[in-house]
XYZ file of C-alpha atoms in Angstrom:
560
model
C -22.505 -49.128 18.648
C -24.153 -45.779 19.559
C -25.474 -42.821 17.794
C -22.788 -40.755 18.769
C -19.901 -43.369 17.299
C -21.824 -43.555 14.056
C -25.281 -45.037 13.670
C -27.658 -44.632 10.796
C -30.606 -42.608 12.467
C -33.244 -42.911 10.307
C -36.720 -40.562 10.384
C -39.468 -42.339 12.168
C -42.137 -43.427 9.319
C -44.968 -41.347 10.002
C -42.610 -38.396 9.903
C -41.245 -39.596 6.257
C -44.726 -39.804 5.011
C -45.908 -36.244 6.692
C -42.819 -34.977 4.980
C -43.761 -36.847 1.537
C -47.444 -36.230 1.430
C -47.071 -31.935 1.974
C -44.095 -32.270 -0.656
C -46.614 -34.041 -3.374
C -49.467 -31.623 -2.410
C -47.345 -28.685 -3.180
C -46.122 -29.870 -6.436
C -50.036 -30.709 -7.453
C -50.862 -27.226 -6.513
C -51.647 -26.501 -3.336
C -50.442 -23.193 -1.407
C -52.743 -23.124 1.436
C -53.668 -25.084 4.236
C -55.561 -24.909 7.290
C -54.587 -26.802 10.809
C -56.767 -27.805 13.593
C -54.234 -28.389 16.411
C -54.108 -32.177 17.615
C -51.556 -35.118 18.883
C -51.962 -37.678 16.259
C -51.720 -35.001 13.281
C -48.858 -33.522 14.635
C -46.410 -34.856 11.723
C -48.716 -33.481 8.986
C -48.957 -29.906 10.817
C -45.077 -29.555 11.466
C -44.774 -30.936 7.994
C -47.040 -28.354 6.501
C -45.738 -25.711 8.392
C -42.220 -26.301 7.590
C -42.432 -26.628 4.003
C -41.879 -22.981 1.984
C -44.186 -23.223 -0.675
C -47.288 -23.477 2.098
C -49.155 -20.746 3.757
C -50.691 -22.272 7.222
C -53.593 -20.954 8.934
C -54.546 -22.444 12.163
C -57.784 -22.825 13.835
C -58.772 -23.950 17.096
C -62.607 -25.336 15.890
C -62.615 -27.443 12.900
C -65.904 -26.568 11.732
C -64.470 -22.955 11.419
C -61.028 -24.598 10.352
C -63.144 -26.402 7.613
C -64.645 -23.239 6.031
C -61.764 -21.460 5.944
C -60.095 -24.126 3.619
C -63.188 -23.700 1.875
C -63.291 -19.840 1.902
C -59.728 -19.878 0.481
C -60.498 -22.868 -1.969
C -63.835 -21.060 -3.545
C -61.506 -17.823 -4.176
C -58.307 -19.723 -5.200
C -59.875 -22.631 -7.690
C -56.574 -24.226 -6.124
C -56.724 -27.327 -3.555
C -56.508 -26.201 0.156
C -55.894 -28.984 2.800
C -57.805 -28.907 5.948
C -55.883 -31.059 8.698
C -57.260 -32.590 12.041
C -56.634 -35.743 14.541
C -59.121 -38.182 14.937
C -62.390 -38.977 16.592
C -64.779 -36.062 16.282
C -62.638 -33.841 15.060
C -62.938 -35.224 11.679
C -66.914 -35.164 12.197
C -66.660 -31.452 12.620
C -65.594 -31.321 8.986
C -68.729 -32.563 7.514
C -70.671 -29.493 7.243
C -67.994 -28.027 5.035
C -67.180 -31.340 2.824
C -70.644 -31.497 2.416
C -70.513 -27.973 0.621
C -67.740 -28.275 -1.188
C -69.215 -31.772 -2.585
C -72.380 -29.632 -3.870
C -70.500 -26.887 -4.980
C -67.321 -28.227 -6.985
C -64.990 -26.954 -4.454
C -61.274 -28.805 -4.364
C -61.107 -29.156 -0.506
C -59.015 -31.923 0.621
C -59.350 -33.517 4.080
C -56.072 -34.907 5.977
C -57.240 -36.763 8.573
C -55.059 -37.647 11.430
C -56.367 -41.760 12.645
C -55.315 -44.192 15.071
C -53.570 -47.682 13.306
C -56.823 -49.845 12.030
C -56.372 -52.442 14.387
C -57.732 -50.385 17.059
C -60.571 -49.551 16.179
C -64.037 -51.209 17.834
C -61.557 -51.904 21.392
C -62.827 -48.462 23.304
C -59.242 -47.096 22.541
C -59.506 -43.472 23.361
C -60.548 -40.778 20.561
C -60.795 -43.461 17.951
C -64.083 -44.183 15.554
C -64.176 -45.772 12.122
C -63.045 -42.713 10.063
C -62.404 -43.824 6.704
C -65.945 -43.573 4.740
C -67.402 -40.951 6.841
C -68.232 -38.627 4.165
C -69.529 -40.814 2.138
C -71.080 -39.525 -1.663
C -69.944 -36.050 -0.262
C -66.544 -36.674 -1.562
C -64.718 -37.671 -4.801
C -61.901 -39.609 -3.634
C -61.430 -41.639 -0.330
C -57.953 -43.151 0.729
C -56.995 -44.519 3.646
C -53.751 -44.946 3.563
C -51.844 -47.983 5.089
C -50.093 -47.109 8.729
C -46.772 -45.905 7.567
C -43.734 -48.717 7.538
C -39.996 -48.709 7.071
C -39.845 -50.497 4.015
C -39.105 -49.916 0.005
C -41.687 -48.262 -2.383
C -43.362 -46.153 0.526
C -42.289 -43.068 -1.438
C -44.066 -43.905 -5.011
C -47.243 -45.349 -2.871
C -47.641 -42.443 -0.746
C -46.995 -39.957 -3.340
C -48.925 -41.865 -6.259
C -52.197 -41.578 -4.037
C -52.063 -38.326 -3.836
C -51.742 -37.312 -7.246
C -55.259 -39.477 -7.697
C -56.946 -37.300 -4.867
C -55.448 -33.976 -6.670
C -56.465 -35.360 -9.833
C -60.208 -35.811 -8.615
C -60.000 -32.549 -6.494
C -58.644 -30.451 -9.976
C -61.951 -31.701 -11.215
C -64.113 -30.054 -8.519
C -64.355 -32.655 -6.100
C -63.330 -32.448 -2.182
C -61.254 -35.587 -1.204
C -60.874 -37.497 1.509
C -57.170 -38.887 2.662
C -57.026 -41.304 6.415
C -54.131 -40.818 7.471
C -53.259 -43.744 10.286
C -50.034 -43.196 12.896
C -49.266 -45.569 14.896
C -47.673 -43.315 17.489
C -47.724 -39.651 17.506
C -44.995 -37.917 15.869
C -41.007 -38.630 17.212
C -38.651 -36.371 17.848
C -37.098 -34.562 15.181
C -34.245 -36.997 13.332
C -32.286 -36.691 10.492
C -33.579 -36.677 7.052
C -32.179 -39.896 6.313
C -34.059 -42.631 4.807
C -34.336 -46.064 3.554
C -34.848 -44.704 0.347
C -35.003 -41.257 -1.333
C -37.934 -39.169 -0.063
C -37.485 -37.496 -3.613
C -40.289 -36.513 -5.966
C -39.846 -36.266 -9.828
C -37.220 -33.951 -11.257
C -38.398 -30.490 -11.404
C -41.071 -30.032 -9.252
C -43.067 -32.176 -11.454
C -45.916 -34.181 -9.390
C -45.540 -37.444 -9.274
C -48.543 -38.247 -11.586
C -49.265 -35.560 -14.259
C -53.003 -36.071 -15.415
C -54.227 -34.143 -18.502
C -56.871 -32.871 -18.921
C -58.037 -32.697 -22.644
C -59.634 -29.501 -23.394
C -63.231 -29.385 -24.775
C -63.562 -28.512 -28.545
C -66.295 -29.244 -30.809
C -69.052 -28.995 -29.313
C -72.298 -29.705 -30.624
C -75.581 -28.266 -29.730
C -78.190 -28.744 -32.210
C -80.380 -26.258 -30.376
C -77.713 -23.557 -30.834
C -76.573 -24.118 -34.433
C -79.526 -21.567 -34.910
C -80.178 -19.787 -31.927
C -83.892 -18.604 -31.340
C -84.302 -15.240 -30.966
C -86.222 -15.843 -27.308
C -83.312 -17.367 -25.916
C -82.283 -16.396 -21.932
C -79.057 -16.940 -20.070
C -79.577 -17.871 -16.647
C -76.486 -17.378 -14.393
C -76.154 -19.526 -11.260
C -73.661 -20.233 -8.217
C -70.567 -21.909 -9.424
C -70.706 -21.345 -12.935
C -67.873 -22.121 -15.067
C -66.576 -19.495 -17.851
C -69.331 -16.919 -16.923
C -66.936 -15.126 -19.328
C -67.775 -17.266 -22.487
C -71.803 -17.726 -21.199
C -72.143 -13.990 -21.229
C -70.284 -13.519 -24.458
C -72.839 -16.310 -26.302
C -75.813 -14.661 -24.508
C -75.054 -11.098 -26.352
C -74.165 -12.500 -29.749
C -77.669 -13.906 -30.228
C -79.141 -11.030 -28.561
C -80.368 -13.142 -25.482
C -80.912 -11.028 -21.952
C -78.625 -12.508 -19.219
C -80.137 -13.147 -16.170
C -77.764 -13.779 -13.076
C -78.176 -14.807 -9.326
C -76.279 -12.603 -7.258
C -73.235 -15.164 -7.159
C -73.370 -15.788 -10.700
C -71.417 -12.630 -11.100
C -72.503 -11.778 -14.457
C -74.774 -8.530 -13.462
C -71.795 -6.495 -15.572
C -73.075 -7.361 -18.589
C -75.278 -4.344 -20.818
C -77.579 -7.472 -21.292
C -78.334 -7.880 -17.454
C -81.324 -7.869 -16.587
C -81.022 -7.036 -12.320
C -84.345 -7.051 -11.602
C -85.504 -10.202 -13.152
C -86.974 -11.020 -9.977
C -89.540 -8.584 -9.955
C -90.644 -8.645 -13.762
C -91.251 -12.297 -13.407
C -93.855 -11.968 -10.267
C -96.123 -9.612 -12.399
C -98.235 -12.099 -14.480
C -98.767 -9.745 -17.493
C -94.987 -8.786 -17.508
C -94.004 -12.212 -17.466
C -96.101 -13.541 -20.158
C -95.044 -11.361 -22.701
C -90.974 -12.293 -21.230
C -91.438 -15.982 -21.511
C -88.815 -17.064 -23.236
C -87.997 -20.539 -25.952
C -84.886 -21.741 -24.459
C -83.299 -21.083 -21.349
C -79.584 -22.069 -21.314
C -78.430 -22.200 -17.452
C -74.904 -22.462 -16.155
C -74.137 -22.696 -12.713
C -76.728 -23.524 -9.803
C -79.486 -20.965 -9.978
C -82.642 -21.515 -7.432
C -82.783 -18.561 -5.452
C -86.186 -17.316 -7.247
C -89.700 -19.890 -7.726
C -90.867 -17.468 -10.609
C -87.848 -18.146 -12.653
C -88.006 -22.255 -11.820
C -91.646 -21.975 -12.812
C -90.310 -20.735 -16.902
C -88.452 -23.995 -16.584
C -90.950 -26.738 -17.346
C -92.355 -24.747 -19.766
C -89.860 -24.545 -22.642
C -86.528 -26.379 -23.828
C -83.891 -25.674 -21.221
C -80.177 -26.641 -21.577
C -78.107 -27.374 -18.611
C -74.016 -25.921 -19.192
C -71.637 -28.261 -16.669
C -68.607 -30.336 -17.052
C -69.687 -31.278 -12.862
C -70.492 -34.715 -12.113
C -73.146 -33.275 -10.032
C -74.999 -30.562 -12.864
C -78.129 -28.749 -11.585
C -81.557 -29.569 -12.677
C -83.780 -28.703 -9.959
C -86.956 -29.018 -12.171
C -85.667 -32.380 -13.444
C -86.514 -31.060 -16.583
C -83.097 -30.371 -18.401
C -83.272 -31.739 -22.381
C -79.368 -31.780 -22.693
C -75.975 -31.565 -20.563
C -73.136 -29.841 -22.301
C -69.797 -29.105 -20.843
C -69.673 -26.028 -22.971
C -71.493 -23.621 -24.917
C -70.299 -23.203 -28.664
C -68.820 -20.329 -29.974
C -70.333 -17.576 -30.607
C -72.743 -16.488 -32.905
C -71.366 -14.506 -36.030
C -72.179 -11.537 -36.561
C -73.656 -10.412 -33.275
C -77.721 -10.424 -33.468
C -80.141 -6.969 -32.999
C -82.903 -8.267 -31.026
C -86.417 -6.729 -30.784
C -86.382 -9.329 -27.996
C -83.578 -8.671 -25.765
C -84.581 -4.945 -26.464
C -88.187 -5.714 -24.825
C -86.194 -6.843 -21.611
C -84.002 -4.243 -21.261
C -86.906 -1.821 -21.466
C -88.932 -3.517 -18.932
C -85.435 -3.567 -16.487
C -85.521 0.273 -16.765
C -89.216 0.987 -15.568
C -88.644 -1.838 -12.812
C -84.817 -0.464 -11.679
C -86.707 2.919 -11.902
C -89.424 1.771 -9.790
C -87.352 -0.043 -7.313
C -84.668 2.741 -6.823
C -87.463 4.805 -5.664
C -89.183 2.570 -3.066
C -85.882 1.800 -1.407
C -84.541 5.287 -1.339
C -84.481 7.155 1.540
C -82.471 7.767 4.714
C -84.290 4.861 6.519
C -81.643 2.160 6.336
C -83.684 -0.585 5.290
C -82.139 -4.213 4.251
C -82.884 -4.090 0.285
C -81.185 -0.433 1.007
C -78.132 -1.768 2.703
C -78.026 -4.756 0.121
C -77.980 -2.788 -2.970
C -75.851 0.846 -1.510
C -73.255 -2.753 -0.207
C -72.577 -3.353 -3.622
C -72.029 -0.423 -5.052
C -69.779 0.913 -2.641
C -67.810 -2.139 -2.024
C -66.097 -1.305 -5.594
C -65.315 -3.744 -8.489
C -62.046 -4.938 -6.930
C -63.221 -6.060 -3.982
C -64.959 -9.530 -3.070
C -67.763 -9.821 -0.666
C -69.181 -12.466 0.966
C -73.150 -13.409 1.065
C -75.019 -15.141 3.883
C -77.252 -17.951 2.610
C -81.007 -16.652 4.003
C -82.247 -13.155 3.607
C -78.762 -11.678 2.359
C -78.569 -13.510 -0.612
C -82.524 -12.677 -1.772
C -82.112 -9.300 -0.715
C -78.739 -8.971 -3.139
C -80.866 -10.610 -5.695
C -84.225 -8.331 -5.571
C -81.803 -4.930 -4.966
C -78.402 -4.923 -6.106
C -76.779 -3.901 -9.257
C -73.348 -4.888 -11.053
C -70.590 -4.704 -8.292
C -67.992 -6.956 -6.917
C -67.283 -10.433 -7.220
C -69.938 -12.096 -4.638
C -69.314 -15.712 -3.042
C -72.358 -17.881 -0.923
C -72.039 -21.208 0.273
C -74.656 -22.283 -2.519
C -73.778 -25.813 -2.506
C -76.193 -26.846 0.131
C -76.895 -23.189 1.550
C -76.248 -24.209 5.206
C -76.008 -20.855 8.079
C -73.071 -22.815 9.691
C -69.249 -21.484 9.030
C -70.052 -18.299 6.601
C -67.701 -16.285 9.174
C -65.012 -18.703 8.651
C -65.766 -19.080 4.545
C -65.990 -15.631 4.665
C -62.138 -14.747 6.189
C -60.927 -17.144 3.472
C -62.410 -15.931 0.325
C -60.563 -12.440 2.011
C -57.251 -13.680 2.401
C -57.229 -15.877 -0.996
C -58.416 -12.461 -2.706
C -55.878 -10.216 -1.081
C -53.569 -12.956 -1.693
C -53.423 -12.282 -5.509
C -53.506 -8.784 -4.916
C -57.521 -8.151 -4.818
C -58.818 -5.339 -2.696
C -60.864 -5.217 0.779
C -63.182 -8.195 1.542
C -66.810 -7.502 2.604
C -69.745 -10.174 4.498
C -73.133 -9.482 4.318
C -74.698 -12.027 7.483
C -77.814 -12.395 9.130
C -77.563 -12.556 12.941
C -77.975 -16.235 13.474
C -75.622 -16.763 10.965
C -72.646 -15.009 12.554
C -73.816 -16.410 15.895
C -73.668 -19.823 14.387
C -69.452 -19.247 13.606
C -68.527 -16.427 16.648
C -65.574 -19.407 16.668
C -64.359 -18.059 13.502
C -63.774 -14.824 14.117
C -60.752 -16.223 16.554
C -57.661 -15.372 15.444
C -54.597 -15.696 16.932
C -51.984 -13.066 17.019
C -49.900 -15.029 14.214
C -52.531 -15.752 12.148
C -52.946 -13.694 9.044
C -55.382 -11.241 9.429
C -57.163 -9.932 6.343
C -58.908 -6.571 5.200
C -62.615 -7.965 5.833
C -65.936 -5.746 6.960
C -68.541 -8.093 7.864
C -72.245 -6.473 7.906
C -74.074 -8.475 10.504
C -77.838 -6.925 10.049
C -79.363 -8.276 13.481
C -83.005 -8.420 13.680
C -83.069 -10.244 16.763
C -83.573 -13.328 14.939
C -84.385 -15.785 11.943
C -85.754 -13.121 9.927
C -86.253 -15.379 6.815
C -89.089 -17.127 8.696
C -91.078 -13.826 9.188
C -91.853 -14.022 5.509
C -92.890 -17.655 5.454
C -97.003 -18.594 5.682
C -96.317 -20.331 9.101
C -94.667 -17.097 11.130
C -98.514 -16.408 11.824
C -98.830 -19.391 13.894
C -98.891 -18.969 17.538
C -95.642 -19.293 18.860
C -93.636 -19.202 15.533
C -91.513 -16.292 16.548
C -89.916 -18.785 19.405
C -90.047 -21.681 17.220
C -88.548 -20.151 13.962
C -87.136 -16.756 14.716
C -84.674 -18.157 17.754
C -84.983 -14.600 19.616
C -81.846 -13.903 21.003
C -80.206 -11.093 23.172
C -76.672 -11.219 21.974
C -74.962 -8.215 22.413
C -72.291 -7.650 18.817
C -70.229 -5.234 20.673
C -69.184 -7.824 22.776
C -68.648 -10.284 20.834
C -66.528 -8.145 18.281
C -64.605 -6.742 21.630
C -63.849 -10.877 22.853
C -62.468 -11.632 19.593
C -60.202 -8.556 18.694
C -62.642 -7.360 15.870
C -63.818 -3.458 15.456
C -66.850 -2.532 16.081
C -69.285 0.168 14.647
C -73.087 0.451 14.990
C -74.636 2.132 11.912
C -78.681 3.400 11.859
C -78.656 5.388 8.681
C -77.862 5.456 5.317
C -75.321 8.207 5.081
C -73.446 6.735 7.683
C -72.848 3.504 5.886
C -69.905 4.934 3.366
C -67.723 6.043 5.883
C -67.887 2.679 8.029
C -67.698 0.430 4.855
C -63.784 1.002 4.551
C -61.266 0.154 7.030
C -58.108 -2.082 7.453
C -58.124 -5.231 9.581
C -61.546 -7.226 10.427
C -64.526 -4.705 11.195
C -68.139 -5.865 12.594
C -70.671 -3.582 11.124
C -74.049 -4.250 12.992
C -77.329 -2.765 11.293
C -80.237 -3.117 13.563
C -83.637 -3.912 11.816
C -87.033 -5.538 12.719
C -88.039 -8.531 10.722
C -91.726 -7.786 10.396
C -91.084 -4.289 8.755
C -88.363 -6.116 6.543
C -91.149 -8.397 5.304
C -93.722 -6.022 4.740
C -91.254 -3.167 3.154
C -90.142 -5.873 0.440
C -94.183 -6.820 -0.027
C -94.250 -3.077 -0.990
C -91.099 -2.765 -3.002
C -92.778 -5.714 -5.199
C -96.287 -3.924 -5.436
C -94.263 -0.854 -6.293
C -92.592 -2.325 -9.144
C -95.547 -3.856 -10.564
C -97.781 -0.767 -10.345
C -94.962 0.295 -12.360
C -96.015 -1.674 -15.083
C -100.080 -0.785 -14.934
C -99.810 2.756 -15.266
């Protein structure tokens, strides 16, 4: 009997588990996804893109494909699903799983494979691909090569409610996904079995999480009066930190994408008070209570092993840099009641006026200097928009200039150059996705050079509000303030001189451009629809010595 005169054409397996796996993602969650085009994925991209509930983005580079899940993921605090085919495709993911496994960043990897028993025969685009990211990830699955057989549906879907269990936790997971051909032509939706998921929507799995209460910190049952907040990347309830911080009457001292510079207990230029040895002294603090990943500053890590400090994270990987943490909590307590006066946190805020004083007035000027275009950034981006910091000189030069401003996102996890373009364009279009304003990118040279791949966009791809500031100094400028950029031949060896022309490579990719020299020309190029490449042209040995002077101006500040 033929199809025509009545037979039962069922879907092809690997087409019933694409079709299963995007259902059970959606109802753990996810709205987003990100598709590297490939043969052997092609089931979980046309299942993807055919389901309502998912937004696709697709990418021709995986690296940049990577960081945009991640981009959108950071923003989101949803799980975004990055998909590829196999062989080194799945490789280029690395550099992004490897961030998202430092910084607590729900990125799941669908990975496209060949069936298992190929594997070590020279078949074509095919490498052992189920452990490759090894302590990077939470969860690894690789699932069985799809069959036509009963109980499929509860297997396939049960594994992914473990991996979006993990990933609602913080974690990036890791799901092999074997074919053993490349997907069929379309069928029916007919099936041995139902393809159905719970009533409802409901995933598959539900797993609770059971909220914190109770906490118990002896060392805040009584808070000393010399207490100090320290805000880091990826902190969790920066909200409830902040609020503890000024109920005892602590300063709050936050790393640019700590996002906590709003409070009237901020203390912006932190950096600068504690490189002036008298300053410092009479600032030590004792107890520092840190949440989040701070680093960014060696006179703040030096307070460390000084005095008690308290470590705030619920992460399976918490930050201790100094090794010298006396207690892990996943939460602070609640406040202190009544709210504390503090001759302390008053001492602080005095010192943060002469040294914002003091700073404002080295920086000022027409000259358009990088601690100038760092701190006038943030204060004309506007509170309700989201900007994006490069991981070298942007970042420091937010953290030594810059005031309260917008929410500020850095690939802090393991502070890599590679894929801040393409992290960048997703933080934009997850913001503008719940309704945020215009995305901003403050980037060093190399670093946009590093991901010119992800500022390729196709003509269906969503394209989001973003200006990204590329300050090009002709090279690594980070190294020019090292000890070694004296050495003969350090400017080739560490500064990577390069010749790249930004007009061009904003004109290749579809991108405006606009070069800006001084500071009163900065406002009016800031704000624009579409994606915008703002170039600032500096030199890296003035940039080093004007921030050398910035710090001596502060501190004479203090000696007058």
């Amino acid at each position: 009997m033929t199809a025509t005169q009545g037979e039962r054409r069922l879907l092809d397996p690997g087409t019933a588990l694409a079709r299963v796996l995007v259902d059970e993602l959606v109802r753990g969650g996810m709205t987003e996804a990100v598709v590297a085009p490939g043969s052997r994925s092609a089931a979980l991209a046309i299942a993807l893109d055919r389901h309502p509930g998912i937004r696709v983005h697709v990418r021709i580079d995986e690296r940049s494909a990577g960081f945009l899940a991640l981009g959108l993921a950071k923003v989101s605090g949803a799980p975004v699903a990055v998909v590829c085919t196999s062989g080194t495709a799945v490789a280029n993911l690395h550099p992004a799983v490897l961030e998202a496994g430092y910084a607590g960043v729900p990125l799941v990897v669908l990975s496209a494979d060949r069936p298992p028993e190929l594997r070590g025969t020279g078949v074509n685009q095919t490498v052992d691909q189920a452990r490759l990211f090894g302590e990077a990830v939470g969860f690894c699955a690789e699932l069985a090569v799809p069959e036509m057989r009963i109980g499929m549906v509860a297997y396939w879907r049960s594994v992914v409610s473990r991996a979006l269990g993990v990933a609602d936790r913080g974690q990036p997971v890791h799901l092999n996904v074997p074919f053993r051909v490349p997907v069929a032509v379309e069928q029916d939706d007919d099936w041995i079995e139902p393809l159905d998921g719970r009533p409802g929507g409901e995933p598959w799995t539900v797993v609770d999480r059971a909220p914190v209460v109770g906490v118990r910190v002896p060392e805040l049952e009584d808070p000393p009066e010399r207490g100090l907040l320290v805000v880091g990347d990826g902190a969790g309830d920066v909200a409830a930190a902040v609020a503890f911080a000024e109920a005892a009457g602590w300063p709050v001292v936050s790393e640019p994408t700590g996002n906590a510079r709003h409070s009237p207990n901020a203390v912006t230029t932190y950096a600068h008070l504690l490189a002036v040895r008298d300053v410092a002294a009479d600032l030590e603090p004792e107890l520092i209570v840190t949440v989040g990943k701070a680093g960014l500053v060696r006179h703040l890590l030096a307070l460390y092993p000084k005095v008690p400090n308290l470590v705030v994270s619920g992460a399976v990987r918490w930050s201790d840099p100094t090794r010298t943490a006396l207690r892990v909590v996943p939460c602070l307590p609640p406040p202190p009641s009544p709210g504390r006066t503090s001759g302390w946190l008053k001492n602080w805020l005095a010192a943060e006026s002469v040294a914002r004083r003091a700073l404002d007035l080295a920086i000022d000027g027409n000259e358009l200097t990088e601690l100038r275009l760092a701190r006038d950034l943030v204060t004309l981006a506007g509170a309700d928009s989201v900007l994006f910091t490069g991981t070298s000189l942007p970042i420091r030069h937010l953290d030594a200039a810059a005031g309260p401003g917008p929410r500020i996102i850095g690939n802090r996890g393991v502070s890599g150059i590679d894929g801040c373009v393409s992290t960048a364009l997703g933080m934009a279009l997850a913001h503008q996705a719940s309704g945020g304003g215009q995305g901003f990118a403050l980037l060093g040279d190399l670093t946009l050079i590093h991901d010119q791949n992800g500022m390729i966009l196709g003509p269906d791809e969503a394209r989001p509000d973003l200006t990204v500031v590329v300050v090009n100094n002709r090279g690594g400028g980070i190294f020019s303030t090292m000890s070694y950029a004296r050495v003969p031949g350090a400017d080739r060896l560490f500064g990577a001189v390069h010749t790249v022309d930004f007009a061009h490579v904003a004109a290749a990719a579809g991108w405006h451009y606009q070069r800006v020299s001084r500071t009163d020309e900065l406002p009016g190029a800031l704000h624009g629809r579409s994606t915008r490449l703002i170039e600032v042209a500096t030199d890296r040995a003035a940039t080093a010595a004007h921030l050398n002077s910035v710090r001596a101006a502060v501190a004479a500040a203090f000696s007058r």
